[in-house]
Amino acid sequence: MASPVCARALLFLSQLYVLSGRAGSLMTTKHAQPESTFAKSLTSTSTNTPYFKAAESTEIPSYVTKCPSNGLCSRLPPDCMTCNTNYSCIYGKLATFDCRIKPHVHCVDQNNHEQENFTINMTCQFCWQLAATDYVCTNSTSCMTVSCPRQRYNATCTVRDHIHCLGNRVFPKMLYCNWTGGYKWSTALALSITLGGFGADRFYLGQWREGLGKLFSFGGLGIWTLIDVLLIGVGYVGPADGSLYI
């Protein structure tokens, strides 16, 4: 009697074990399916991401505004071309230089054919050796123009656009102080002759202390007045700000 009962119990337990294994596999499959779908969605999203190419720079250089389009290459401003140094040129003499136009510049030859390489003729000299009329320099309003000895200041000079030369087109140079504050030499001399005894000339030039001294001393009893006429006449006495007469 005991053996059939044991056999039935073992059969029931084996069936229960099989059913529990099937349920577990079903649960595992159901939970894994959304995960795989999500992984696929991530994969598809990453592979379909559009690729944005960096925009190429189309900025036109500033020197192009100085370069006339379709003009003669030999007449272009120096900023529009790059030239090779002619080491055999003689200082102060005309020499031929091989040049090439810069990017975005268009020019033609005598036959109206577009070209990139050409030659120009210019004087063999450095930019800092040019005449003073061929470059423009910065001015200084802090140095004394009327002084002995004459004062100088450090200026930055730039060659004019139509001038060709060797080396840097912007260079430093020591120049004499030559700025003006608007004072007229003729007015100062007239005031010194007519009203110099009251210090009018000194007041006009901005020299208030000397003007008050002449006013209260009646022109140094006339002696100071005569001296100032001579000093202003020869240009030794100038405006208080150190500028030149007009």
CSV table of C-alpha atoms in Angstrom, one decimal:
chain,number,residue,atom,x,y,z
A,1,MET,CA,0.0,0.0,0.0
A,2,ALA,CA,2.8,2.4,0.8
A,3,SER,CA,4.6,2.0,-2.5
A,4,PRO,CA,1.7,3.2,-4.8
A,5,VAL,CA,1.2,6.3,-2.6
A,6,CYS,CA,4.9,7.1,-2.8
A,7,ALA,CA,4.8,6.7,-6.6
A,8,ARG,CA,1.9,9.0,-7.0
A,9,ALA,CA,3.6,11.6,-4.8
A,10,LEU,CA,6.8,11.5,-6.9
A,11,LEU,CA,4.8,11.8,-10.1
A,12,PHE,CA,2.9,14.9,-8.7
A,13,LEU,CA,6.2,16.5,-7.7
A,14,SER,CA,7.8,15.9,-11.1
A,15,GLN,CA,4.8,17.4,-12.9
A,16,LEU,CA,4.9,20.4,-10.6
A,17,TYR,CA,8.6,20.9,-11.3
A,18,VAL,CA,8.0,20.8,-15.1
A,19,LEU,CA,5.2,23.3,-14.9
A,20,SER,CA,7.2,25.7,-12.7
A,21,GLY,CA,10.1,25.5,-15.3
A,22,ARG,CA,7.8,26.3,-18.2
A,23,ALA,CA,6.3,29.3,-16.3
A,24,GLY,CA,9.8,30.6,-15.5
A,25,SER,CA,10.9,30.4,-19.1
A,26,LEU,CA,7.7,32.2,-20.2
A,27,MET,CA,8.3,35.0,-17.6
A,28,THR,CA,11.9,35.4,-18.7
A,29,THR,CA,10.9,35.7,-22.4
A,30,LYS,CA,8.2,38.3,-21.6
A,31,HIS,CA,10.6,40.5,-19.6
A,32,ALA,CA,13.4,40.2,-22.2
A,33,GLN,CA,11.3,41.2,-25.2
A,34,PRO,CA,10.9,44.9,-24.2
A,35,GLU,CA,14.5,45.1,-23.4
A,36,SER,CA,15.6,43.9,-26.8
A,37,THR,CA,13.1,46.2,-28.5
A,38,PHE,CA,14.5,49.2,-26.5
A,39,ALA,CA,18.1,48.1,-27.5
A,40,LYS,CA,17.0,48.0,-31.1
A,41,SER,CA,15.5,51.4,-30.9
A,42,LEU,CA,18.8,52.8,-29.4
A,43,THR,CA,20.8,51.1,-32.2
A,44,SER,CA,18.5,52.5,-34.9
A,45,THR,CA,18.6,56.0,-33.4
A,46,SER,CA,22.4,56.1,-33.2
A,47,THR,CA,22.9,54.8,-36.8
A,48,ASN,CA,20.4,57.2,-38.3
A,49,THR,CA,21.8,60.3,-36.5
A,50,PRO,CA,22.4,62.9,-39.3
A,51,TYR,CA,26.0,64.1,-39.8
A,52,PHE,CA,26.4,67.9,-40.0
A,53,LYS,CA,29.4,69.0,-42.0
A,54,ALA,CA,31.2,72.1,-40.7
A,55,ALA,CA,30.4,75.1,-42.9
A,56,GLU,CA,33.3,76.2,-45.0
A,57,SER,CA,34.6,79.7,-44.5
A,58,THR,CA,33.5,82.1,-47.3
A,59,GLU,CA,34.8,85.3,-45.7
A,60,ILE,CA,36.5,87.6,-48.2
A,61,PRO,CA,39.8,89.2,-47.1
A,62,SER,CA,39.8,92.9,-46.3
A,63,TYR,CA,42.5,93.7,-48.9
A,64,VAL,CA,40.0,92.7,-51.7
A,65,THR,CA,38.3,96.1,-51.3
A,66,LYS,CA,41.5,97.8,-52.5
A,67,CYS,CA,41.9,95.6,-55.6
A,68,PRO,CA,39.9,96.8,-58.7
A,69,SER,CA,38.4,93.8,-60.5
A,70,ASN,CA,39.7,93.0,-64.0
A,71,GLY,CA,42.2,95.8,-64.0
A,72,LEU,CA,45.8,95.5,-65.2
A,73,CYS,CA,47.8,93.3,-62.9
A,74,SER,CA,50.9,95.6,-63.0
A,75,ARG,CA,48.8,98.5,-61.7
A,76,LEU,CA,47.3,96.8,-58.7
A,77,PRO,CA,48.1,98.2,-55.3
A,78,PRO,CA,50.9,96.4,-53.4
A,79,ASP,CA,48.3,94.9,-50.9
A,80,CYS,CA,46.8,92.9,-53.8
A,81,MET,CA,50.0,91.0,-54.7
A,82,THR,CA,53.0,89.1,-53.4
A,83,CYS,CA,56.4,89.7,-54.9
A,84,ASN,CA,59.7,87.9,-54.7
A,85,THR,CA,62.7,89.9,-53.6
A,86,ASN,CA,65.2,90.7,-56.3
A,87,TYR,CA,68.5,90.4,-54.6
A,88,SER,CA,70.4,91.7,-57.6
A,89,CYS,CA,68.7,95.1,-57.7
A,90,ILE,CA,70.8,98.2,-57.1
A,91,TYR,CA,69.7,100.7,-54.5
A,92,GLY,CA,67.9,103.7,-56.0
A,93,LYS,CA,67.6,102.1,-59.4
A,94,LEU,CA,64.6,100.7,-61.2
A,95,ALA,CA,64.4,96.9,-61.0
A,96,THR,CA,62.0,94.1,-62.2
A,97,PHE,CA,60.2,91.9,-59.6
A,98,ASP,CA,58.2,88.7,-60.1
A,99,CYS,CA,54.8,89.0,-58.5
A,100,ARG,CA,51.7,86.9,-58.0
A,101,ILE,CA,48.2,88.0,-57.2
A,102,LYS,CA,46.6,87.1,-53.8
A,103,PRO,CA,43.5,84.9,-53.5
A,104,HIS,CA,40.2,86.4,-54.5
A,105,VAL,CA,41.9,89.0,-56.7
A,106,HIS,CA,41.2,89.1,-60.5
A,107,CYS,CA,43.3,91.0,-63.0
A,108,VAL,CA,44.3,90.9,-66.7
A,109,ASP,CA,47.3,91.6,-68.9
A,110,GLN,CA,47.6,94.1,-71.8
A,111,ASN,CA,45.6,91.7,-74.0
A,112,ASN,CA,42.8,91.5,-71.5
A,113,HIS,CA,43.6,87.9,-70.6
A,114,GLU,CA,43.3,86.9,-67.0
A,115,GLN,CA,46.7,86.1,-65.4
A,116,GLU,CA,48.1,85.3,-62.0
A,117,ASN,CA,51.9,85.7,-62.5
A,118,PHE,CA,53.3,89.0,-63.8
A,119,THR,CA,56.2,91.4,-63.3
A,120,ILE,CA,56.4,95.0,-62.1
A,121,ASN,CA,59.1,97.7,-62.2
A,122,MET,CA,59.8,99.6,-59.0
A,123,THR,CA,62.7,101.5,-57.4
A,124,CYS,CA,65.0,99.3,-55.3
A,125,GLN,CA,64.6,100.7,-51.8
A,126,PHE,CA,63.1,99.8,-48.5
A,127,CYS,CA,59.9,101.4,-47.3
A,128,TRP,CA,61.5,103.3,-44.5
A,129,GLN,CA,63.9,104.9,-47.0
A,130,LEU,CA,61.0,106.5,-49.0
A,131,ALA,CA,60.4,110.3,-49.2
A,132,ALA,CA,58.3,111.8,-46.5
A,133,THR,CA,55.5,112.4,-49.0
A,134,ASP,CA,55.2,108.6,-49.7
A,135,TYR,CA,54.0,107.6,-46.2
A,136,VAL,CA,51.7,108.8,-43.5
A,137,CYS,CA,52.7,108.8,-39.8
A,138,THR,CA,50.9,109.1,-36.5
A,139,ASN,CA,51.1,112.5,-34.8
A,140,SER,CA,51.9,113.3,-31.1
A,141,THR,CA,50.2,116.0,-29.1
A,142,SER,CA,52.3,115.5,-26.0
A,143,CYS,CA,55.7,116.7,-27.1
A,144,MET,CA,57.0,120.2,-27.2
A,145,THR,CA,57.5,121.6,-30.7
A,146,VAL,CA,58.9,124.9,-29.6
A,147,SER,CA,62.0,123.9,-27.5
A,148,CYS,CA,65.7,123.9,-27.8
A,149,PRO,CA,66.9,121.5,-28.8
A,150,ARG,CA,63.9,120.3,-30.8
A,151,GLN,CA,62.1,117.3,-29.4
A,152,ARG,CA,61.3,114.1,-31.3
A,153,TYR,CA,58.8,111.4,-30.8
A,154,ASN,CA,58.3,107.7,-31.8
A,155,ALA,CA,55.8,107.6,-34.8
A,156,THR,CA,54.3,104.7,-36.6
A,157,CYS,CA,54.3,105.2,-40.4
A,158,THR,CA,52.3,103.5,-43.1
A,159,VAL,CA,53.2,103.6,-46.8
A,160,ARG,CA,50.6,105.0,-49.1
A,161,ASP,CA,48.5,102.4,-51.1
A,162,HIS,CA,49.9,103.2,-54.6
A,163,ILE,CA,53.6,103.2,-53.5
A,164,HIS,CA,55.8,100.0,-54.0
A,165,CYS,CA,58.8,99.4,-51.8
A,166,LEU,CA,60.7,96.6,-50.1
A,167,GLY,CA,60.2,95.3,-46.6
A,168,ASN,CA,57.5,96.1,-44.1
A,169,ARG,CA,54.9,98.7,-45.2
A,170,VAL,CA,54.4,99.7,-41.6
A,171,PHE,CA,57.5,100.8,-39.7
A,172,PRO,CA,58.5,103.0,-36.7
A,173,LYS,CA,60.4,106.3,-37.2
A,174,MET,CA,61.7,109.2,-35.0
A,175,LEU,CA,60.1,112.5,-36.1
A,176,TYR,CA,60.3,116.0,-34.9
A,177,CYS,CA,57.3,117.3,-33.0
A,178,ASN,CA,55.2,119.3,-35.6
A,179,TRP,CA,51.6,119.5,-34.4
A,180,THR,CA,49.7,122.7,-34.0
A,181,GLY,CA,47.1,123.8,-31.5
A,182,GLY,CA,45.7,126.6,-33.8
A,183,TYR,CA,47.7,129.5,-32.5
A,184,LYS,CA,48.7,132.1,-35.1
A,185,TRP,CA,52.2,133.7,-35.1
A,186,SER,CA,50.9,136.9,-36.6
A,187,THR,CA,48.3,137.3,-33.9
A,188,ALA,CA,50.8,136.7,-31.1
A,189,LEU,CA,53.2,139.2,-32.6
A,190,ALA,CA,50.5,141.9,-33.1
A,191,LEU,CA,49.4,141.5,-29.5
A,192,SER,CA,52.9,141.6,-28.2
A,193,ILE,CA,53.6,144.9,-30.0
A,194,THR,CA,50.3,146.6,-29.1
A,195,LEU,CA,49.1,145.2,-25.8
A,196,GLY,CA,52.3,143.4,-24.7
A,197,GLY,CA,52.6,145.7,-21.7
A,198,PHE,CA,49.4,144.3,-20.3
A,199,GLY,CA,50.4,140.6,-20.9
A,200,ALA,CA,47.9,140.1,-23.8
A,201,ASP,CA,50.4,138.1,-25.9
A,202,ARG,CA,51.2,135.8,-23.0
A,203,PHE,CA,47.5,135.3,-22.2
A,204,TYR,CA,46.8,134.5,-25.9
A,205,LEU,CA,49.6,131.8,-25.9
A,206,GLY,CA,48.1,130.2,-22.7
A,207,GLN,CA,50.9,131.4,-20.4
A,208,TRP,CA,48.8,132.7,-17.6
A,209,ARG,CA,51.5,133.2,-15.0
A,210,GLU,CA,53.8,135.2,-17.3
A,211,GLY,CA,50.7,137.2,-18.4
A,212,LEU,CA,49.8,138.1,-14.9
A,213,GLY,CA,53.4,139.0,-14.2
A,214,LYS,CA,53.5,141.4,-17.1
A,215,LEU,CA,50.1,142.9,-16.2
A,216,PHE,CA,51.0,143.8,-12.7
A,217,SER,CA,54.5,145.0,-13.5
A,218,PHE,CA,53.3,147.1,-16.5
A,219,GLY,CA,55.4,144.9,-18.9
A,220,GLY,CA,58.4,144.9,-16.6
A,221,LEU,CA,58.4,148.7,-17.0
A,222,GLY,CA,58.6,148.2,-20.8
A,223,ILE,CA,61.7,146.1,-20.8
A,224,TRP,CA,59.8,142.8,-20.6
A,225,THR,CA,57.6,143.9,-23.4
A,226,LEU,CA,60.5,144.7,-25.8
A,227,ILE,CA,62.1,141.3,-25.0
A,228,ASP,CA,58.8,139.4,-25.7
A,229,VAL,CA,58.4,141.2,-29.0
A,230,LEU,CA,61.9,139.9,-30.0
A,231,LEU,CA,61.3,136.4,-28.7
A,232,ILE,CA,57.9,136.0,-30.3
A,233,GLY,CA,59.2,137.6,-33.5
A,234,VAL,CA,61.9,134.9,-33.9
A,235,GLY,CA,59.6,132.1,-32.8
A,236,TYR,CA,61.5,131.3,-29.6
A,237,VAL,CA,58.4,131.8,-27.4
A,238,GLY,CA,55.4,129.7,-28.5
A,239,PRO,CA,52.1,128.3,-27.3
A,240,ALA,CA,52.1,126.9,-23.8
A,241,ASP,CA,50.9,123.5,-25.1
A,242,GLY,CA,54.1,123.1,-27.0
A,243,SER,CA,52.5,123.2,-30.5
A,244,LEU,CA,53.6,125.1,-33.6
A,245,TYR,CA,52.2,128.3,-34.9
A,246,ILE,CA,49.9,128.2,-37.9
